[in-house]
Amino acid sequence: MRSRKSGVGILGMGVCLPEKVLTNFDIEKMVDTSDDWIVTRTGIRERRLVRVDQATSDLALPAAKGALGQAGVSAEEVDLIIVATTTPDMLFPSTACLIQRDLGATKAGAFDLSAACAGFVYALNLAYATIASGQYKYVLVIGADALSKMMDWTDRSTCVLFGDGAGAALLGPVPGGRGVIATHVGSDGRYAKQLMMPAGGSRLPSSHETVDKKLHTVKMNGNEVFKMAVRIMVDATRVVVQKAGLNLSDIDCVVPHQANLRIIQAAIERLGIPPEKFMLNLERYGNMSAASTVVALYEAVEERKIQSGSKVALVSFGSGLAWASCVMVW
Ligand SMILES: CC(C)(COP(=O)(O)OP(=O)(O)OC[C@H]1O[C@@H](n2cnc3c(N)ncnc32)[C@H](O)[C@@H]1OP(=O)(O)O)[C@@H](O)C(=O)NCCC(=O)NCCS
């Protein structure tokens, strides 16, 4: 059992971003849009795309290796692997099992978690609970998506928003007073149809008709999702900071899901937290779904926006609708 005095936190992180860059100017040549429209409405300038022969696990594996390397923990010591993804390599087996195999994490359990863009923070909160309860010591949490493979590249209202990437964090014991201090998750399935990929599951299995109707691509009601996203970002931040016994002014860095700069700006206004405390990188990557928050967290540490002792809030939302937030002391 873990000593009651120790905490549970992130021991190491890794990321993997595809080499191919797709700029707004490239997209101008594909659909009726402009760099100006995309930047003004979303804040995104470019995003990364996997190659045709790459899948989500090809991004997740190097990110996982990076996290283990930074933590100085071997794959054989990992107890559990959770891959948060909406774009698994295939419906089954889980992408987590492929990662378990390729890492040689011989004693680890492994499963995928489906909470779309909120997936990494969902998985992190779950990993925290399994370690805090004394069940496990080391849990590898990966947020990885290759949404470019599920895009309708003729639909300008969605194809400009997303990009591919992966990030991983190894959770384990940390000194007391450090690590996760509060978690929060929520969902509202009444909004399920606002952001979905209709076909490919048991409701609408693949058929010529589903392919012809492009039902294997992302469908979204952008306006509805936008309004809900702002509300969720604000509420999920407030709730988790309160659970942590802190005030919003105590938070040193907020790492939000990177969907749209205007969503984040609206949340900043409503929360009254200074904008410079928010980590932003969506300009370079777009919305990388489950990878978004973890890559932003990694870069916030690299850029020293987060330092030892910083109080950090992660907040994410996505299709479901589903959302998750957490507060940790770095
Ligand atoms: C998608 C989104 C950027 C659209 O921005 P918006 O300001 O709401 O724009 P609207 O949907 O009101 O569309 C305004 C016009 O721009 C057009 N438009 C949409 N995408 C466009 C594009 N890429 N380029 C140019 N015009 C575009 C629309 O067709 C519409 O034209 P119309 O007025 O002639 O009908 C915005 O709603 C959004 O970001 N929503 C949240 C999406 C999200 O975060 N999803 C992931 C959640 S995890």
Coordinates of C-alpha atoms and ligand atoms in Angstrom, one line a residue:
M1 CA 0.0 0.0 0.0
R2 CA 1.1 3.6 -0.6
S3 CA 2.1 5.7 2.3
R4 CA -0.7 8.1 3.2
K5 CA 1.8 10.9 3.2
S6 CA 2.8 10.5 -0.5
G7 CA 0.8 11.9 -3.4
V8 CA 0.0 10.7 -6.9
G9 CA 1.4 12.8 -9.8
I10 CA 3.1 12.8 -13.1
L11 CA 6.6 11.3 -13.1
G12 CA 7.4 11.8 -16.8
M13 CA 5.9 12.9 -20.1
G14 CA 6.4 12.4 -23.8
V15 CA 4.8 13.6 -27.0
C16 CA 4.8 12.7 -30.7
L17 CA 3.7 15.0 -33.4
P18 CA 3.6 14.0 -37.1
E19 CA 6.1 15.7 -39.3
K20 CA 3.7 16.8 -42.0
V21 CA 2.4 20.3 -41.5
L22 CA -0.8 21.4 -43.2
T23 CA -1.2 25.2 -43.1
N24 CA -4.3 27.2 -43.6
F25 CA -2.9 28.2 -47.0
D26 CA -2.7 24.5 -48.0
I27 CA -6.4 24.2 -47.0
E28 CA -7.3 27.2 -49.0
K29 CA -6.5 25.1 -52.1
M30 CA -8.8 22.3 -50.9
V31 CA -12.0 24.0 -49.8
D32 CA -13.6 27.4 -50.0
T33 CA -12.0 29.0 -47.0
S34 CA -9.2 31.5 -46.2
D35 CA -6.3 31.8 -43.8
D36 CA -8.0 35.0 -42.5
W37 CA -11.3 33.2 -41.8
I38 CA -9.7 30.3 -40.0
V39 CA -7.4 32.5 -37.9
T40 CA -10.1 35.0 -37.0
R41 CA -12.7 32.3 -36.1
T42 CA -10.5 29.7 -34.5
G43 CA -6.9 31.0 -33.8
I44 CA -5.5 28.0 -35.8
R45 CA -2.7 28.6 -38.4
E46 CA -1.5 25.1 -39.0
R47 CA -1.9 21.5 -37.9
R48 CA 0.1 18.2 -38.1
L49 CA -1.1 15.2 -40.1
V50 CA -0.1 11.5 -40.0
R51 CA 1.1 9.8 -43.2
V52 CA -1.4 7.6 -45.1
D53 CA 0.5 4.5 -43.7
Q54 CA 0.4 5.7 -40.1
A55 CA -2.2 5.0 -37.4
T56 CA -2.8 6.3 -33.9
S57 CA -0.5 3.7 -32.2
D58 CA 2.4 5.0 -34.4
L59 CA 2.1 8.3 -32.5
A60 CA 1.2 6.8 -29.1
L61 CA 4.2 4.5 -28.9
P62 CA 7.0 7.1 -29.1
A63 CA 5.0 9.4 -26.7
A64 CA 4.8 6.4 -24.3
K65 CA 8.5 5.7 -24.6
G66 CA 9.2 9.3 -23.9
A67 CA 7.2 9.3 -20.8
L68 CA 8.8 6.2 -19.4
G69 CA 12.3 7.5 -20.3
Q70 CA 11.7 10.8 -18.6
A71 CA 10.3 9.0 -15.5
G72 CA 13.2 6.5 -15.4
V73 CA 10.6 3.7 -15.1
S74 CA 10.9 0.5 -17.2
A75 CA 8.0 -0.8 -19.3
E76 CA 8.0 -4.0 -17.1
E77 CA 7.1 -2.0 -14.0
V78 CA 4.0 -0.5 -15.5
D79 CA 0.7 -1.8 -14.0
L80 CA -1.9 -0.4 -16.3
I81 CA -2.0 1.4 -19.7
I82 CA -4.9 3.5 -20.7
V83 CA -5.1 5.0 -24.2
A84 CA -7.6 7.7 -24.5
T85 CA -8.6 7.9 -28.2
T86 CA -11.5 8.3 -30.6
T87 CA -9.4 7.0 -33.5
P88 CA -8.1 3.6 -32.4
D89 CA -6.1 1.7 -35.0
M90 CA -9.2 -0.6 -35.3
L91 CA -12.4 -1.2 -33.3
F92 CA -10.7 -4.1 -31.5
P93 CA -8.3 -5.1 -30.1
S94 CA -7.7 -1.9 -28.1
T95 CA -4.9 0.4 -29.1
A96 CA -3.7 0.1 -25.5
C97 CA -3.0 -3.6 -26.1
L98 CA -0.9 -2.8 -29.2
I99 CA 1.1 -0.3 -27.1
Q100 CA 1.5 -2.9 -24.3
R101 CA 2.9 -5.4 -26.8
D102 CA 5.2 -2.9 -28.5
L103 CA 6.5 -1.5 -25.2
G104 CA 7.0 -5.0 -23.7
A105 CA 4.9 -4.0 -20.7
T106 CA 4.6 -7.6 -19.7
K107 CA 2.6 -7.2 -16.4
A108 CA 0.4 -4.3 -17.5
G109 CA -3.4 -4.4 -18.0
A110 CA -4.4 -2.3 -21.0
F111 CA -7.6 -0.7 -22.3
D112 CA -8.9 2.2 -24.4
L113 CA -11.0 5.0 -23.0
S114 CA -13.6 6.7 -25.1
A115 CA -14.2 10.3 -24.0
A116 CA -13.2 12.1 -27.2
C117 CA -11.3 15.3 -26.7
A118 CA -11.8 15.0 -22.9
G119 CA -10.2 11.6 -23.0
F120 CA -6.7 12.4 -21.6
V121 CA -8.0 14.2 -18.5
Y122 CA -10.7 11.5 -18.0
A123 CA -7.9 8.8 -18.1
L124 CA -5.6 10.8 -15.9
N125 CA -8.3 11.2 -13.2
L126 CA -9.0 7.4 -13.4
A127 CA -5.3 6.6 -13.2
Y128 CA -5.0 8.8 -10.2
A129 CA -7.9 7.0 -8.4
T130 CA -6.3 3.5 -9.1
I131 CA -3.0 4.6 -7.6
A132 CA -4.5 6.6 -4.7
S133 CA -6.6 3.5 -3.7
G134 CA -3.4 1.4 -3.5
Q135 CA -4.3 -0.8 -6.4
Y136 CA -1.4 0.1 -8.7
K137 CA 1.9 2.0 -8.6
Y138 CA 2.6 3.0 -12.1
V139 CA -0.2 3.8 -14.7
L140 CA 0.7 5.0 -18.2
V141 CA -1.9 7.4 -19.6
I142 CA -1.8 8.2 -23.3
G143 CA -3.9 10.7 -25.2
A144 CA -3.6 10.0 -29.0
D145 CA -5.7 10.7 -32.0
A146 CA -5.4 10.8 -35.8
L147 CA -8.6 12.6 -36.6
S148 CA -7.3 13.5 -40.0
K149 CA -8.3 10.0 -41.0
M150 CA -11.9 10.6 -40.1
M151 CA -12.3 14.0 -41.7
D152 CA -14.5 14.9 -44.6
W153 CA -11.9 17.0 -46.5
T154 CA -14.6 18.6 -48.5
D155 CA -16.4 20.0 -45.4
R156 CA -14.9 23.4 -44.6
S157 CA -16.7 23.7 -41.3
T158 CA -14.8 20.7 -39.7
C159 CA -11.6 20.0 -41.7
V160 CA -10.0 23.3 -40.7
L161 CA -10.2 22.5 -37.0
F162 CA -8.5 19.3 -36.3
G163 CA -4.9 17.9 -36.3
D164 CA -3.1 14.7 -35.2
G165 CA -0.8 14.0 -32.3
A166 CA -0.1 12.1 -29.1
G167 CA 1.1 12.7 -25.6
A168 CA 1.7 10.4 -22.6
A169 CA 2.2 10.8 -18.9
L170 CA 3.4 8.2 -16.4
L171 CA 1.6 8.5 -13.1
G172 CA 3.0 7.2 -9.9
P173 CA 3.9 8.1 -6.3
V174 CA 5.2 11.6 -5.7
P175 CA 6.2 13.3 -2.4
G176 CA 3.4 14.5 -0.1
G177 CA 1.9 17.9 -1.0
R178 CA 2.6 17.3 -4.7
G179 CA 0.5 15.7 -7.5
V180 CA -3.2 15.6 -8.1
I181 CA -5.3 17.3 -5.4
A182 CA -8.8 17.3 -7.1
T183 CA -10.6 15.7 -10.0
H184 CA -13.9 16.2 -11.7
V185 CA -15.7 14.5 -14.6
G186 CA -19.1 15.1 -16.2
S187 CA -21.2 14.2 -19.2
D188 CA -24.5 15.1 -20.9
G189 CA -25.5 12.6 -23.6
R190 CA -28.4 14.8 -24.6
Y191 CA -25.9 16.5 -26.8
A192 CA -24.5 13.3 -28.4
K193 CA -25.7 14.2 -31.9
Q194 CA -24.0 17.6 -31.9
L195 CA -20.6 16.0 -32.5
M196 CA -20.3 12.5 -33.8
M197 CA -19.1 10.0 -36.3
P198 CA -22.3 8.2 -37.2
A199 CA -21.2 5.0 -38.9
G200 CA -18.7 2.1 -38.3
G201 CA -20.3 0.9 -35.0
S202 CA -23.1 -1.5 -34.4
R203 CA -25.8 1.1 -35.1
L204 CA -24.6 1.7 -38.7
P205 CA -22.0 -0.9 -39.6
S206 CA -19.9 -0.1 -42.7
S207 CA -21.7 -0.6 -46.0
H208 CA -21.5 0.9 -49.4
E209 CA -24.3 3.3 -48.4
T210 CA -22.5 4.5 -45.2
V211 CA -19.3 5.2 -47.3
D212 CA -21.2 6.9 -50.1
K213 CA -23.0 9.2 -47.5
K214 CA -19.6 9.9 -45.8
L215 CA -21.0 8.7 -42.5
H216 CA -17.5 7.6 -41.4
T217 CA -16.4 11.2 -41.0
V218 CA -16.8 13.8 -38.2
K219 CA -20.2 15.5 -38.2
M220 CA -20.6 18.6 -36.0
N221 CA -23.0 21.4 -35.2
G222 CA -20.3 23.9 -34.5
N223 CA -22.5 26.7 -33.0
E224 CA -24.1 24.4 -30.5
V225 CA -20.8 22.8 -29.5
F226 CA -19.2 26.3 -29.2
K227 CA -21.9 27.5 -26.7
M228 CA -21.7 24.3 -24.6
A229 CA -17.9 24.3 -24.6
V230 CA -17.7 27.8 -23.1
R231 CA -20.2 26.8 -20.3
I232 CA -18.4 23.6 -19.6
M233 CA -14.9 25.1 -19.5
V234 CA -16.0 27.7 -17.0
D235 CA -18.0 25.3 -14.8
A236 CA -15.5 22.4 -14.9
T237 CA -12.7 24.8 -13.9
R238 CA -14.7 26.4 -11.1
V239 CA -15.9 23.1 -9.7
V240 CA -12.5 21.4 -9.6
V241 CA -10.7 24.4 -8.1
Q242 CA -13.3 24.6 -5.4
K243 CA -12.9 20.8 -4.8
A244 CA -9.2 21.4 -4.4
G245 CA -9.9 24.0 -1.6
L246 CA -8.4 26.8 -3.7
N247 CA -9.5 30.0 -5.3
L248 CA -9.3 30.7 -9.0
S249 CA -6.6 33.3 -8.2
D250 CA -4.4 30.5 -6.6
I251 CA -4.0 28.7 -10.0
D252 CA -0.7 29.4 -11.7
C253 CA -1.4 27.8 -15.0
V254 CA -4.6 26.6 -16.8
V255 CA -4.1 24.1 -19.5
P256 CA -7.3 24.0 -21.5
H257 CA -8.5 21.8 -24.3
Q258 CA -7.2 23.5 -27.4
A259 CA -10.4 23.5 -29.6
N260 CA -10.9 27.2 -30.6
L261 CA -9.1 30.3 -29.3
R262 CA -12.5 32.1 -29.1
I263 CA -13.8 29.4 -26.7
I264 CA -10.8 29.8 -24.5
Q265 CA -11.0 33.6 -24.6
A266 CA -14.7 33.5 -23.6
A267 CA -13.8 31.2 -20.7
I268 CA -10.9 33.5 -19.6
E269 CA -13.3 36.5 -19.5
R270 CA -15.9 34.6 -17.5
L271 CA -13.4 33.1 -15.0
G272 CA -11.5 36.3 -14.6
I273 CA -8.1 34.5 -14.6
P274 CA -5.3 36.5 -16.2
P275 CA -4.9 35.4 -19.9
E276 CA -1.1 34.9 -19.5
K277 CA -1.9 32.0 -17.1
F278 CA -3.5 30.0 -19.9
M279 CA -1.3 27.7 -22.0
L280 CA -2.1 28.0 -25.7
N281 CA -0.6 26.1 -28.6
L282 CA -3.6 25.5 -30.9
E283 CA -2.2 28.0 -33.4
R284 CA 0.4 25.3 -34.3
Y285 CA -1.6 22.1 -33.9
G286 CA -5.3 22.8 -34.1
N287 CA -7.5 20.5 -32.1
M288 CA -5.7 17.2 -31.5
S289 CA -8.6 15.7 -29.6
A290 CA -7.3 13.5 -26.8
A291 CA -3.8 14.6 -27.4
S292 CA -4.6 18.3 -27.1
T293 CA -4.4 18.8 -23.3
V294 CA -1.5 16.5 -22.7
V295 CA 0.7 18.0 -25.5
A296 CA -0.2 21.5 -24.1
L297 CA 0.8 20.4 -20.6
Y298 CA 4.1 19.0 -21.9
E299 CA 4.9 22.3 -23.7
A300 CA 3.8 24.4 -20.7
V301 CA 6.5 22.5 -18.7
E302 CA 9.1 22.9 -21.5
E303 CA 8.3 26.6 -21.7
R304 CA 8.6 26.9 -17.9
K305 CA 5.0 28.2 -17.6
I306 CA 4.8 25.3 -15.1
Q307 CA 7.5 24.9 -12.6
S308 CA 8.1 22.9 -9.4
G309 CA 5.3 23.8 -7.0
S310 CA 3.0 25.4 -9.6
K311 CA -0.7 24.9 -9.1
V312 CA -2.0 23.6 -12.5
A313 CA -5.6 23.2 -13.7
L314 CA -6.4 20.9 -16.7
V315 CA -9.8 21.3 -18.2
S316 CA -11.2 19.5 -21.3
F317 CA -14.4 18.8 -23.1
G318 CA -15.5 16.9 -26.1
S319 CA -18.1 14.8 -27.9
G320 CA -20.5 13.0 -25.7
L321 CA -20.7 15.7 -24.5
A322 CA -18.1 14.7 -21.9
W323 CA -15.8 16.8 -19.8
A324 CA -13.1 16.4 -17.2
S325 CA -10.9 18.6 -15.1
C326 CA -8.2 18.3 -12.5
V327 CA -6.0 20.3 -10.3
M328 CA -2.4 19.3 -9.4
V329 CA 0.6 20.7 -7.7
W330 CA 3.6 20.2 -10.0
Ligands
LIG1 C1 -16.9 25.7 -36.3 C2 -16.7 27.1 -35.9 C3 -15.3 27.6 -36.0 C4 -17.6 28.0 -36.8 O1 -17.4 29.4 -36.4 P1 -18.7 30.3 -36.3 O2 -18.2 31.7 -36.1 O3 -19.6 29.7 -35.3 O4 -19.3 30.3 -37.8 P2 -20.7 29.8 -38.2 O5 -20.8 28.3 -38.0 O6 -21.7 30.7 -37.6 O7 -20.6 30.0 -39.8 C5 -20.5 31.3 -40.3 C6 -20.4 31.2 -41.8 O8 -19.0 30.8 -42.0 C7 -19.1 29.7 -42.9 N1 -17.9 28.8 -42.7 C8 -17.9 27.7 -41.9 N2 -16.6 27.2 -42.0 C9 -15.9 28.0 -42.8 C10 -14.6 28.0 -43.3 N3 -13.7 27.1 -42.9 N4 -14.2 29.0 -44.1 C11 -15.0 29.9 -44.5 N5 -16.3 30.0 -44.1 C12 -16.7 29.0 -43.3 C13 -20.4 29.0 -42.7 O9 -20.8 28.3 -43.8 C14 -21.3 30.2 -42.4 O10 -21.7 30.7 -43.7 P3 -23.2 31.3 -43.9 O11 -23.3 32.4 -42.9 O12 -23.1 31.7 -45.3 O13 -24.1 30.1 -43.6 C15 -17.2 27.3 -34.4 O14 -18.6 27.2 -34.3 C16 -16.5 26.4 -33.5 O15 -15.3 26.4 -33.3 N6 -17.3 25.6 -32.8 C17 -16.8 24.6 -31.8 C18 -16.2 23.5 -32.5 C19 -15.3 22.7 -31.6 O16 -14.6 23.1 -30.8 N7 -15.4 21.3 -31.8 C20 -14.6 20.4 -31.1 C21 -15.1 20.3 -29.7 S1 -14.0 19.2 -28.8

